[in-house]
């Protein structure tokens, strides 16, 4: 797949955009006219910058309100086109995008438009240029790619072709099978964008909410399959108008865009015969979470270990060569790393005690790793002692690590190979609390990183994303979306903070970056677990008694169950599949916490209880007696 991206997609000045586009690995770039007009160098300067970066300028755009203009205006439009051709020739690009006319002066008429394009094609041919015609979803007469194609067909000029833009076709739900009958060499370039399904004016939706293929809800893969089925082998170019991207990191957005195209090509390649995209292993099937690793220090480790032990974890092994202890309960493994060297220590230096790494157990770790790297994931390597395992590792949220393990290799036996069993300290309470496995891992990121990580996980692992929900914090809204697989073996809740006064925002601010903010463990008997935890000195998060009055009334729970829930500070929810019970720890450090859940068929994550849980966590975090407006970020 030949990749390209329109400069309008990215924030920053034109030179920065070109640098980021080249660094992200794109083959080409569409110069959006406004970016050129705002740049005070010449067209040849821009052309030289692009070529020096190894970028082909695939398109100069847009040329507006061309076809079907009345006499007088018509000749002025052609003069305007000639001026743009001058710029294009100096830029060193061979194609202009003409988007369908929106002018009130336009006269409409397919033959009139075809005649205009035939003449424009003649003029372009004299300069070795090509003209692509795109139907804007809100075009005054032409807003359907089938009409645009009919005009191009009737213009019948080899320098005039069609430009397909997934947003315009998919937003209007145009039958994408109509694309299959378009000759591939008349499709001059394909623009791609996804978007969340929002019921709004097409122009506003297009200019503010487009996102990368795979980040939204439009059937961009099916659209691309239809194009690939024609044998089209030209550029696929991202054209994204998105307010969040306009203010985001130029490099990060460019990197997301490149990943989205590689992922799209891989999906299409598996469905059509045409050789689109590079071969790579399929999305990794997730079997579970192998472990979660905390980076901390000798001084701070005791508090964390005390909480783990109060949760029923016991120290089962220690690393053969590193200062890492393995705590386990059920299928859960928590590593506590107090190394004073290496990446864990660096993570601790930046973020303090934090869950900086997780291991994802997949069907084939090397395949998952190879796929991740093909999708631009950043590999991570660190020295390995003799006889110990070298894990495939990629960088994850907040610069943390994602280890990939599997049972088909030695990696799945990491706890035996890299660790040696330690006897349980005499006198410690060895009984566990009935925690079984990791139910979900909650990662808190800055809101403008949400799409990045949703695309990251869903492109590498065989997972899906759930619809975004708003989590109400007393000081703001936190957007939450889950990446999960069919079996539930992997559930990653992505929580996007927009201000630092929310619990999520406070966590990011105080931990200096995104990361894992809470771990949820499963039990198959929440009341038995609660009793065990109580006996171990676990201090549950206190939930307001008013909450229990409400749920008794709301769910008709009956007094007995309500009293049991209240006595243990357990929250309750229900969906069409069953019941959900949640028990929270108090916060640890700057807003980290643990959760214990019991699912009785329920498939959600207790979003309805979030407001109560967050309020309780924030209240508990605020030092006693400190007035609410004391300036602390909570
Ligand atoms: O919103 C617009 O004006 C616009 C311009 C050029 C395009 O290629 C497009 O898809 C939209
Ligand atoms: Mg377009």
Coordinates of C-alpha atoms and ligand atoms in Angstrom, one line a residue:
X1 CA 0.0 0.0 0.0
X2 CA 1.4 3.4 -1.0
X3 CA 0.6 5.7 2.0
X4 CA 0.0 9.4 2.1
X5 CA -1.5 11.9 4.4
X6 CA -2.9 15.4 4.0
X7 CA -1.1 18.1 5.9
X8 CA -4.4 19.4 7.2
X9 CA -4.5 16.3 9.4
X10 CA -1.7 17.5 11.7
X11 CA -1.0 20.4 14.0
X12 CA 2.0 22.7 13.6
X13 CA 3.7 24.6 10.8
X14 CA 4.2 23.0 7.4
X15 CA 7.9 22.1 7.9
X16 CA 7.1 20.3 11.2
X17 CA 4.2 18.5 9.5
X18 CA 6.5 17.3 6.7
X19 CA 9.1 16.1 9.2
X20 CA 6.6 14.2 11.2
X21 CA 5.0 12.6 8.1
X22 CA 8.4 11.4 6.8
X23 CA 9.4 10.2 10.3
X24 CA 6.2 8.3 10.6
X25 CA 7.0 6.4 7.4
X26 CA 4.6 7.8 4.9
X27 CA 5.4 7.6 1.2
X28 CA 3.6 10.8 0.2
X29 CA 1.9 13.9 1.4
X30 CA -1.1 16.0 0.2
X31 CA -0.3 19.7 0.4
X32 CA -3.4 21.3 1.7
X33 CA -3.6 24.8 0.2
X34 CA -4.1 26.6 3.5
X35 CA -0.9 25.1 4.9
X36 CA 1.0 26.3 1.8
X37 CA -0.6 29.8 2.0
X38 CA 0.4 30.1 5.7
X39 CA 4.0 29.1 4.8
X40 CA 6.2 32.0 3.7
X41 CA 8.5 30.0 1.5
X42 CA 8.0 29.5 -2.2
X43 CA 6.3 26.5 -3.8
X44 CA 9.8 25.2 -4.8
X45 CA 10.9 25.5 -1.2
X46 CA 8.1 23.2 -0.2
X47 CA 8.8 20.9 -3.0
X48 CA 12.4 20.7 -2.0
X49 CA 11.6 20.1 1.7
X50 CA 9.3 17.2 0.7
X51 CA 11.7 15.6 -1.7
X52 CA 14.6 16.0 0.8
X53 CA 12.5 14.1 3.3
X54 CA 11.8 11.4 0.7
X55 CA 8.1 12.4 0.3
X56 CA 6.2 12.5 -2.9
X57 CA 3.7 15.3 -3.1
X58 CA 0.7 13.3 -4.1
X59 CA -1.9 16.0 -4.3
X60 CA -2.4 19.8 -4.1
X61 CA -5.9 20.5 -2.8
X62 CA -8.6 21.6 -2.7
X63 CA -9.6 23.5 -5.8
X64 CA -13.1 24.6 -5.0
X65 CA -16.3 25.6 -6.9
X66 CA -15.1 24.7 -10.4
X67 CA -17.6 22.9 -12.5
X68 CA -20.9 24.2 -13.9
X69 CA -20.2 27.9 -13.3
X70 CA -22.1 30.4 -15.5
X71 CA -20.3 32.3 -18.3
X72 CA -18.1 35.1 -16.9
X73 CA -17.5 33.3 -13.7
X74 CA -16.5 30.2 -15.8
X75 CA -13.6 31.9 -17.5
X76 CA -12.4 33.4 -14.2
X77 CA -12.5 29.9 -12.7
X78 CA -10.3 28.6 -15.5
X79 CA -7.9 31.5 -15.0
X80 CA -7.9 30.6 -11.3
X81 CA -7.1 27.0 -12.2
X82 CA -4.2 28.0 -14.4
X83 CA -2.7 29.9 -11.5
X84 CA -3.0 26.8 -9.3
X85 CA -1.3 24.8 -12.1
X86 CA 1.6 27.3 -11.9
X87 CA 1.9 26.6 -8.2
X88 CA 1.7 22.9 -8.7
X89 CA 4.4 22.8 -11.3
X90 CA 6.7 24.7 -9.0
X91 CA 5.8 22.5 -6.1
X92 CA 6.5 19.4 -8.2
X93 CA 3.2 17.7 -7.8
X94 CA 1.2 16.2 -10.6
X95 CA -2.4 16.2 -9.3
X96 CA -5.0 18.7 -8.1
X97 CA -8.2 17.7 -6.2
X98 CA -11.3 19.5 -7.4
X99 CA -14.0 19.1 -4.9
X100 CA -17.6 19.3 -6.1
X101 CA -19.1 22.8 -6.4
X102 CA -21.0 24.2 -3.4
X103 CA -21.4 27.7 -4.8
X104 CA -24.9 29.2 -5.1
X105 CA -23.9 30.4 -8.5
X106 CA -23.3 26.8 -9.8
X107 CA -25.7 25.7 -12.6
X108 CA -25.5 21.9 -12.2
X109 CA -25.9 19.5 -15.1
X110 CA -23.7 16.4 -15.7
X111 CA -22.9 17.3 -19.3
X112 CA -22.0 20.9 -18.5
X113 CA -19.7 19.6 -15.7
X114 CA -18.2 17.0 -18.0
X115 CA -17.5 19.6 -20.7
X116 CA -15.8 21.8 -18.1
X117 CA -13.6 18.9 -16.9
X118 CA -12.8 18.0 -20.5
X119 CA -11.4 21.5 -21.0
X120 CA -9.7 21.5 -17.7
X121 CA -8.1 18.1 -18.6
X122 CA -6.8 19.5 -21.9
X123 CA -5.2 22.5 -20.1
X124 CA -3.8 20.2 -17.4
X125 CA -2.4 17.8 -20.0
X126 CA -0.4 20.6 -21.6
X127 CA 1.4 20.9 -18.3
X128 CA 1.7 17.2 -17.6
X129 CA -0.8 17.5 -14.7
X130 CA -3.9 15.5 -13.7
X131 CA -7.2 16.6 -12.3
X132 CA -9.1 14.5 -9.7
X133 CA -12.7 15.1 -9.0
X134 CA -14.2 14.4 -5.6
X135 CA -17.9 14.5 -4.6
X136 CA -18.3 16.4 -1.3
X137 CA -21.1 14.9 0.7
X138 CA -22.6 18.4 0.9
X139 CA -22.0 19.3 -2.8
X140 CA -24.6 21.6 -4.3
X141 CA -25.4 19.2 -7.2
X142 CA -22.8 16.5 -6.9
X143 CA -22.6 14.8 -3.5
X144 CA -22.4 11.2 -4.5
X145 CA -19.3 9.5 -5.9
X146 CA -21.5 7.8 -8.5
X147 CA -22.4 11.1 -10.0
X148 CA -18.8 12.3 -9.8
X149 CA -17.8 9.1 -11.7
X150 CA -20.5 9.7 -14.3
X151 CA -19.1 13.2 -14.9
X152 CA -15.5 11.9 -15.2
X153 CA -16.7 9.2 -17.5
X154 CA -18.4 11.6 -19.8
X155 CA -15.5 14.0 -19.7
X156 CA -13.6 11.1 -21.2
X157 CA -10.1 12.6 -20.8
X158 CA -7.1 10.7 -19.6
X159 CA -6.0 13.5 -17.4
X160 CA -9.3 13.6 -15.6
X161 CA -10.1 11.0 -13.0
X162 CA -12.1 10.3 -9.8
X163 CA -11.0 10.9 -6.2
X164 CA -12.8 8.7 -3.7
X165 CA -13.0 9.9 -0.1
X166 CA -14.3 7.3 2.4
X167 CA -15.9 9.9 4.6
X168 CA -18.1 11.4 1.8
X169 CA -19.2 8.0 0.5
X170 CA -19.8 6.3 3.9
X171 CA -21.4 9.3 5.7
X172 CA -24.1 9.2 3.0
X173 CA -24.2 5.4 3.1
X174 CA -23.6 5.2 -0.6
X175 CA -23.5 1.6 -1.9
X176 CA -19.8 0.9 -1.9
X177 CA -20.2 -1.9 -4.3
X178 CA -20.7 0.8 -6.9
X179 CA -16.9 1.3 -6.6
X180 CA -16.2 -2.2 -7.9
X181 CA -17.2 -1.3 -11.4
X182 CA -14.9 1.8 -11.7
X183 CA -11.8 1.1 -13.8
X184 CA -8.8 1.2 -11.5
X185 CA -6.8 3.7 -13.6
X186 CA -9.7 6.2 -13.4
X187 CA -9.4 6.3 -9.6
X188 CA -6.6 8.8 -9.3
X189 CA -6.2 8.8 -5.5
X190 CA -8.2 7.4 -2.5
X191 CA -8.7 9.5 0.6
X192 CA -9.4 7.7 3.8
X193 CA -11.0 8.8 7.1
X194 CA -13.1 7.2 9.7
X195 CA -15.5 9.0 12.1
X196 CA -17.6 8.2 15.2
X197 CA -21.3 7.8 14.3
X198 CA -22.8 11.1 15.1
X199 CA -26.1 12.4 13.8
X200 CA -25.2 15.9 12.7
X201 CA -24.7 18.1 9.7
X202 CA -22.4 16.4 7.2
X203 CA -20.1 19.3 6.7
X204 CA -19.6 19.9 10.4
X205 CA -19.2 16.2 11.1
X206 CA -16.5 16.0 8.4
X207 CA -14.6 19.1 9.4
X208 CA -14.4 18.3 13.1
X209 CA -14.8 14.7 13.9
X210 CA -13.0 12.6 11.3
X211 CA -10.4 10.2 12.8
X212 CA -8.0 7.5 11.7
X213 CA -9.4 4.3 10.0
X214 CA -10.2 2.0 12.8
X215 CA -10.7 4.7 15.4
X216 CA -14.3 5.4 14.4
X217 CA -17.4 3.5 13.5
X218 CA -17.6 3.8 9.7
X219 CA -17.0 0.7 7.5
X220 CA -13.7 1.9 6.1
X221 CA -12.4 -1.6 5.7
X222 CA -15.3 -2.6 3.5
X223 CA -14.8 0.6 1.5
X224 CA -11.1 -0.1 1.1
X225 CA -11.9 -3.7 0.1
X226 CA -14.1 -2.5 -2.7
X227 CA -11.4 -0.2 -4.0
X228 CA -8.7 -3.0 -3.7
X229 CA -11.0 -5.3 -5.7
X230 CA -10.7 -2.9 -8.7
X231 CA -7.0 -3.6 -8.7
X232 CA -6.3 0.0 -7.7
X233 CA -2.6 0.3 -6.7
X234 CA -2.3 4.1 -6.2
X235 CA -1.9 6.1 -3.0
X236 CA -4.2 5.7 0.1
X237 CA -4.1 9.1 1.7
X238 CA -5.4 10.1 5.1
X239 CA -7.4 13.2 5.1
X240 CA -8.5 13.9 8.6
X241 CA -10.2 17.1 9.9
X242 CA -10.3 16.7 13.7
X243 CA -10.2 19.4 16.3
X244 CA -8.4 17.1 18.8
X245 CA -5.7 16.3 16.2
X246 CA -5.3 19.9 15.3
X247 CA -4.1 20.5 18.9
X248 CA -2.4 17.2 19.4
X249 CA 1.2 16.1 19.1
X250 CA 2.2 16.3 15.4
X251 CA 4.4 13.3 15.6
X252 CA 2.0 11.1 17.6
X253 CA -0.9 11.8 15.3
X254 CA 1.3 11.1 12.2
X255 CA 2.4 7.8 13.9
X256 CA -1.2 6.8 14.6
X257 CA -2.1 7.6 11.0
X258 CA 0.6 5.4 9.6
X259 CA -0.3 2.6 12.0
X260 CA -4.0 2.9 11.0
X261 CA -3.1 2.4 7.3
X262 CA -0.9 -0.6 7.9
X263 CA -3.7 -2.1 10.0
X264 CA -6.3 -1.3 7.4
X265 CA -4.1 -2.9 4.6
X266 CA -3.6 -6.0 6.7
X267 CA -7.4 -6.4 7.2
X268 CA -8.1 -5.9 3.5
X269 CA -5.3 -8.2 2.5
X270 CA -6.9 -11.0 4.4
X271 CA -10.2 -10.5 2.5
X272 CA -9.2 -9.8 -1.1
X273 CA -6.7 -11.4 -3.4
X274 CA -5.0 -8.1 -4.4
X275 CA -1.5 -7.8 -2.8
X276 CA -2.4 -4.8 -0.6
X277 CA -0.2 -4.2 2.4
X278 CA 2.7 -6.2 3.9
X279 CA 2.3 -9.7 5.2
X280 CA 2.2 -10.1 8.9
X281 CA 0.8 -12.5 11.5
X282 CA -2.8 -12.1 12.3
X283 CA -4.0 -10.3 15.4
X284 CA -2.8 -12.1 18.5
X285 CA -5.3 -14.2 20.4
X286 CA -5.1 -13.2 24.1
X287 CA -5.2 -16.0 26.7
X288 CA -4.9 -13.8 29.8
X289 CA -2.7 -11.4 31.7
X290 CA 0.6 -13.1 32.7
X291 CA 1.6 -10.6 35.3
X292 CA 1.6 -7.0 36.3
X293 CA 4.8 -5.5 37.5
X294 CA 5.3 -2.6 39.9
X295 CA 8.4 -0.5 40.0
X296 CA 9.1 0.8 43.4
X297 CA 12.0 1.2 45.9
X298 CA 13.1 -0.6 49.0
X299 CA 11.6 2.2 51.1
X300 CA 8.2 2.3 49.5
X301 CA 7.9 -1.5 48.8
X302 CA 6.7 -2.4 52.3
X303 CA 3.5 -0.4 52.0
X304 CA 2.7 -1.9 48.7
X305 CA 3.5 -5.4 49.9
X306 CA 1.4 -4.9 53.0
X307 CA -1.6 -4.0 50.8
X308 CA -1.0 -7.1 48.6
X309 CA -0.8 -9.3 51.6
X310 CA -4.0 -7.8 53.0
X311 CA -5.5 -8.6 49.7
X312 CA -4.5 -12.2 50.2
X313 CA -1.4 -12.4 48.0
X314 CA 1.6 -14.3 49.3
X315 CA 5.2 -13.9 48.3
X316 CA 5.8 -17.1 46.3
X317 CA 9.2 -16.5 44.6
X318 CA 12.1 -14.2 44.0
X319 CA 13.9 -13.4 40.8
X320 CA 17.1 -15.2 40.4
X321 CA 19.2 -12.2 39.4
X322 CA 17.1 -9.1 40.0
X323 CA 15.5 -7.5 43.1
X324 CA 12.0 -8.7 42.0
X325 CA 9.5 -10.5 44.2
X326 CA 6.6 -12.5 42.8
X327 CA 3.3 -12.4 44.7
X328 CA 0.5 -14.7 43.7
X329 CA -3.1 -15.6 44.4
X330 CA -5.2 -17.8 42.1
X331 CA -4.0 -17.2 38.6
X332 CA -2.8 -13.7 39.4
X333 CA 0.8 -12.8 39.5
X334 CA 2.1 -9.4 40.8
X335 CA 5.8 -8.6 40.5
X336 CA 7.4 -6.0 42.9
X337 CA 10.6 -4.7 41.5
X338 CA 12.9 -2.7 43.7
X339 CA 15.9 -2.8 41.4
X340 CA 18.2 0.2 41.7
X341 CA 19.2 -0.1 38.0
X342 CA 17.5 -0.8 34.7
X343 CA 14.3 0.3 33.2
X344 CA 12.1 -0.4 36.2
X345 CA 14.2 1.9 38.3
X346 CA 14.0 4.6 35.6
X347 CA 10.2 4.2 35.6
X348 CA 10.2 4.6 39.4
X349 CA 12.4 7.7 39.1
X350 CA 9.9 9.3 36.8
X351 CA 6.5 8.0 38.0
X352 CA 7.2 6.9 41.6
X353 CA 5.8 3.5 42.6
X354 CA 3.7 2.5 39.6
X355 CA 2.4 -0.5 37.7
X356 CA 4.8 0.1 34.8
X357 CA 4.6 -3.2 33.0
X358 CA 2.2 -6.0 32.2
X359 CA 2.6 -9.3 30.5
X360 CA -0.1 -10.4 28.0
X361 CA -0.3 -14.1 27.4
X362 CA -1.1 -14.8 23.7
X363 CA -1.2 -17.8 21.5
X364 CA 2.2 -17.1 19.9
X365 CA 4.4 -14.4 21.5
X366 CA 6.8 -14.1 18.6
X367 CA 4.0 -13.7 16.1
X368 CA 2.4 -11.1 18.3
X369 CA 5.7 -9.3 18.6
X370 CA 6.3 -9.4 14.9
X371 CA 2.8 -8.1 14.2
X372 CA 3.3 -5.3 16.7
X373 CA 6.6 -4.2 15.1
X374 CA 5.0 -4.3 11.6
X375 CA 2.4 -1.9 13.1
X376 CA 5.1 0.5 14.2
X377 CA 5.1 -0.5 17.9
X378 CA 8.4 0.4 19.6
X379 CA 10.4 -2.6 20.6
X380 CA 12.2 -2.8 24.0
X381 CA 15.2 -4.8 24.9
X382 CA 17.1 -5.0 28.2
X383 CA 20.1 -7.1 29.3
X384 CA 19.2 -10.7 30.3
X385 CA 21.2 -12.8 32.7
X386 CA 22.6 -16.2 31.7
X387 CA 19.9 -18.8 31.7
X388 CA 17.0 -16.4 32.0
X389 CA 14.3 -15.6 29.5
X390 CA 14.5 -12.9 26.8
X391 CA 10.9 -11.7 26.5
X392 CA 9.5 -10.0 23.4
X393 CA 8.7 -6.6 24.8
X394 CA 7.0 -3.5 23.3
X395 CA 6.5 0.0 24.8
X396 CA 3.0 0.7 26.0
X397 CA 0.9 3.4 27.7
X398 CA 3.0 6.1 29.4
X399 CA 6.2 4.5 28.1
X400 CA 5.5 1.4 30.2
X401 CA 6.3 -2.1 29.0
X402 CA 4.1 -4.9 27.5
X403 CA 5.7 -8.3 27.8
X404 CA 4.4 -11.0 25.4
X405 CA 4.3 -14.5 26.7
X406 CA 2.9 -17.8 25.5
X407 CA 2.5 -21.4 26.6
X408 CA 4.0 -22.8 23.5
X409 CA 7.5 -21.5 24.5
X410 CA 9.5 -21.3 27.6
X411 CA 8.0 -17.8 28.2
X412 CA 5.0 -19.2 29.8
X413 CA 7.2 -20.8 32.5
X414 CA 8.8 -17.5 33.4
X415 CA 7.9 -18.0 37.1
X416 CA 9.9 -21.2 37.2
X417 CA 12.8 -20.2 34.9
X418 CA 13.5 -16.6 36.1
X419 CA 12.3 -17.1 39.7
X420 CA 13.1 -19.4 42.5
X421 CA 10.4 -20.5 45.0
X422 CA 10.7 -19.0 48.5
X423 CA 9.1 -20.5 51.6
X424 CA 6.2 -18.6 53.0
X425 CA 7.4 -16.5 55.9
X426 CA 6.4 -18.2 59.1
X427 CA 3.7 -16.4 60.9
X428 CA 2.3 -14.8 57.7
X429 CA -1.3 -15.6 56.9
X430 CA -0.9 -17.9 53.9
X431 CA -4.7 -18.2 53.3
X432 CA -5.7 -16.4 50.2
X433 CA -8.9 -14.3 49.8
X434 CA -10.4 -16.2 46.9
X435 CA -9.1 -13.8 44.2
X436 CA -8.9 -15.8 41.0
X437 CA -7.6 -13.7 38.0
X438 CA -7.2 -10.2 36.7
X439 CA -10.7 -9.1 35.6
X440 CA -9.6 -5.8 34.1
X441 CA -6.7 -3.4 34.1
X442 CA -7.6 0.3 34.1
X443 CA -5.2 2.6 32.2
X444 CA -5.5 6.3 32.7
X445 CA -4.4 8.5 29.8
X446 CA -4.8 12.1 28.7
X447 CA -8.0 12.3 26.7
X448 CA -6.2 13.1 23.5
X449 CA -4.3 9.8 23.8
X450 CA -7.4 7.7 23.9
X451 CA -7.7 7.0 20.2
X452 CA -4.0 6.3 20.0
X453 CA -4.2 3.4 22.5
X454 CA -7.5 2.1 21.3
X455 CA -5.9 1.7 17.9
X456 CA -2.7 0.3 19.3
X457 CA -4.4 -2.5 21.2
X458 CA -7.1 -3.4 18.7
X459 CA -4.6 -3.5 15.8
X460 CA -2.2 -5.8 17.6
X461 CA -4.5 -8.0 19.6
X462 CA -7.7 -9.8 18.6
X463 CA -9.9 -7.4 20.6
X464 CA -12.8 -5.0 20.1
X465 CA -13.6 -1.6 21.6
X466 CA -16.8 -0.9 23.5
X467 CA -18.7 2.3 23.0
X468 CA -17.3 5.3 24.9
X469 CA -19.1 6.1 28.2
X470 CA -18.8 9.2 30.3
X471 CA -17.5 8.6 33.9
X472 CA -18.7 11.4 36.1
X473 CA -16.1 12.6 38.5
X474 CA -17.2 15.3 41.0
X475 CA -14.7 17.6 39.2
X476 CA -15.3 16.7 35.6
X477 CA -16.0 14.0 33.0
X478 CA -13.7 11.2 32.3
X479 CA -14.2 9.4 28.9
X480 CA -14.0 5.7 29.2
X481 CA -13.7 3.0 26.6
X482 CA -12.8 -0.6 26.9
X483 CA -10.6 -2.9 24.8
X484 CA -11.7 -6.5 25.4
X485 CA -11.6 -9.8 23.8
X486 CA -14.4 -12.3 23.3
X487 CA -13.5 -14.5 26.1
X488 CA -12.9 -11.7 28.6
X489 CA -9.4 -12.9 29.1
X490 CA -8.2 -9.3 28.3
X491 CA -10.1 -6.3 29.5
X492 CA -8.3 -3.0 29.4
X493 CA -10.4 0.1 30.4
X494 CA -9.0 3.2 28.9
X495 CA -9.9 6.3 30.9
X496 CA -9.2 9.7 29.3
X497 CA -8.7 12.6 31.7
X498 CA -9.4 16.1 30.4
X499 CA -8.6 18.1 33.5
X500 CA -6.3 17.5 36.5
X501 CA -9.0 18.0 39.1
X502 CA -10.6 14.6 38.4
X503 CA -9.2 11.6 40.1
X504 CA -7.9 10.4 36.7
X505 CA -6.4 13.8 35.9
X506 CA -4.8 14.0 39.4
X507 CA -3.3 10.6 38.9
X508 CA -1.7 11.6 35.6
X509 CA -0.5 14.9 37.0
X510 CA 1.1 13.4 40.1
X511 CA 2.5 10.3 38.4
X512 CA 3.9 12.5 35.6
X513 CA 2.2 10.6 32.8
X514 CA -0.3 8.0 31.7
X515 CA -0.4 4.6 33.3
X516 CA -2.2 1.8 35.1
X517 CA -4.4 3.4 37.7
X518 CA -6.3 0.4 39.0
X519 CA -6.3 -3.4 38.9
X520 CA -9.5 -5.3 39.3
X521 CA -9.3 -8.9 40.5
X522 CA -12.2 -11.4 40.1
X523 CA -13.7 -13.6 42.8
X524 CA -16.5 -16.1 42.5
X525 CA -17.8 -15.2 46.0
X526 CA -17.5 -11.5 46.9
X527 CA -18.9 -11.9 50.4
X528 CA -16.6 -14.7 51.3
X529 CA -13.7 -12.7 49.8
X530 CA -14.8 -9.6 51.8
X531 CA -14.8 -11.6 55.0
X532 CA -11.3 -13.0 54.3
X533 CA -10.1 -9.5 53.5
X534 CA -11.6 -8.1 56.6
X535 CA -9.8 -10.8 58.7
X536 CA -6.5 -9.8 57.0
X537 CA -6.9 -6.2 57.9
X538 CA -7.9 -5.0 54.4
X539 CA -9.4 -1.5 54.7
X540 CA -12.2 -1.3 52.1
X541 CA -13.2 2.1 50.6
X542 CA -16.1 3.4 52.6
X543 CA -19.3 3.9 50.6
X544 CA -22.0 6.3 51.6
X545 CA -25.0 4.6 53.3
X546 CA -27.3 6.7 51.1
X547 CA -26.0 4.7 48.1
X548 CA -27.5 1.5 49.7
X549 CA -30.9 3.1 50.3
X550 CA -30.9 4.0 46.6
X551 CA -29.9 0.6 45.2
X552 CA -32.4 -1.2 47.5
X553 CA -35.1 0.9 46.0
X554 CA -33.7 1.0 42.4
X555 CA -33.1 -2.8 42.1
X556 CA -35.5 -4.1 44.8
X557 CA -32.7 -5.9 46.5
X558 CA -34.5 -6.7 49.7
X559 CA -33.2 -5.7 53.1
X560 CA -31.0 -8.6 53.8
X561 CA -28.8 -8.3 50.7
X562 CA -28.8 -4.6 51.0
X563 CA -27.5 -4.8 54.6
X564 CA -24.9 -7.4 53.6
X565 CA -23.7 -5.1 50.8
X566 CA -23.6 -2.1 53.1
X567 CA -21.7 -3.9 55.8
X568 CA -19.0 -4.8 53.3
X569 CA -19.0 -1.5 51.3
X570 CA -19.8 -3.6 48.2
X571 CA -21.3 -1.7 45.2
X572 CA -23.9 -3.4 43.0
X573 CA -25.0 -3.1 39.4
X574 CA -27.1 -5.2 37.0
X575 CA -27.4 -5.5 33.2
X576 CA -29.5 -7.6 31.0
X577 CA -27.0 -10.5 31.5
X578 CA -26.8 -10.5 35.3
X579 CA -25.4 -8.9 38.4
X580 CA -22.1 -7.3 39.3
X581 CA -20.5 -6.7 42.7
X582 CA -17.6 -4.4 43.3
X583 CA -15.4 -3.8 46.4
X584 CA -12.7 -1.2 46.3
X585 CA -9.5 -0.6 48.3
X586 CA -8.7 2.9 49.5
X587 CA -6.3 4.7 47.3
X588 CA -2.6 4.0 47.4
X589 CA -0.1 6.8 46.6
X590 CA -1.5 9.4 44.2
X591 CA -4.7 7.7 43.3
X592 CA -3.9 4.1 42.5
X593 CA -6.4 1.6 43.8
X594 CA -7.5 -2.1 43.7
X595 CA -10.9 -3.4 42.9
X596 CA -12.4 -6.8 43.5
X597 CA -15.4 -7.9 41.3
X598 CA -17.8 -10.7 41.1
X599 CA -19.6 -11.1 37.8
X600 CA -22.8 -13.2 37.8
X601 CA -23.3 -12.9 34.1
X602 CA -22.9 -9.1 34.0
X603 CA -20.7 -7.9 31.2
X604 CA -20.1 -4.2 31.9
X605 CA -17.7 -2.4 34.2
X606 CA -20.0 -0.7 36.7
X607 CA -20.0 2.7 35.0
X608 CA -23.2 3.6 36.9
X609 CA -21.3 3.2 40.2
X610 CA -18.2 5.2 39.1
X611 CA -19.5 8.5 40.4
X612 CA -20.0 7.1 43.9
X613 CA -16.7 5.2 43.9
X614 CA -14.7 8.3 42.7
X615 CA -16.4 10.6 45.2
X616 CA -15.5 8.1 48.0
X617 CA -11.9 7.8 46.7
X618 CA -11.4 11.5 46.5
X619 CA -12.9 12.1 49.9
X620 CA -10.7 9.5 51.4
X621 CA -7.6 11.0 49.6
X622 CA -8.2 14.5 50.8
X623 CA -6.4 14.9 54.1
X624 CA -8.7 15.0 57.1
X625 CA -9.7 18.5 57.9
X626 CA -8.3 20.0 54.7
X627 CA -11.0 22.3 53.3
X628 CA -12.3 21.4 49.8
X629 CA -10.9 24.5 48.2
X630 CA -7.5 24.2 49.8
X631 CA -5.9 24.2 46.4
X632 CA -5.1 20.5 46.3
X633 CA -5.8 19.2 42.8
X634 CA -8.6 17.0 44.0
Ligands
LIG1 O1 -14.3 20.1 3.8 C1 -13.8 20.4 2.7 O2 -13.9 21.5 2.3 C2 -13.0 19.4 2.0 C3 -12.0 19.8 1.1 C4 -11.3 18.8 0.4 C5 -11.6 17.4 0.6 O3 -10.9 16.4 0.0 C6 -12.6 17.1 1.5 O4 -12.8 15.8 1.6 C7 -13.3 18.0 2.2
LIG2 MG1 -11.5 14.6 0.7

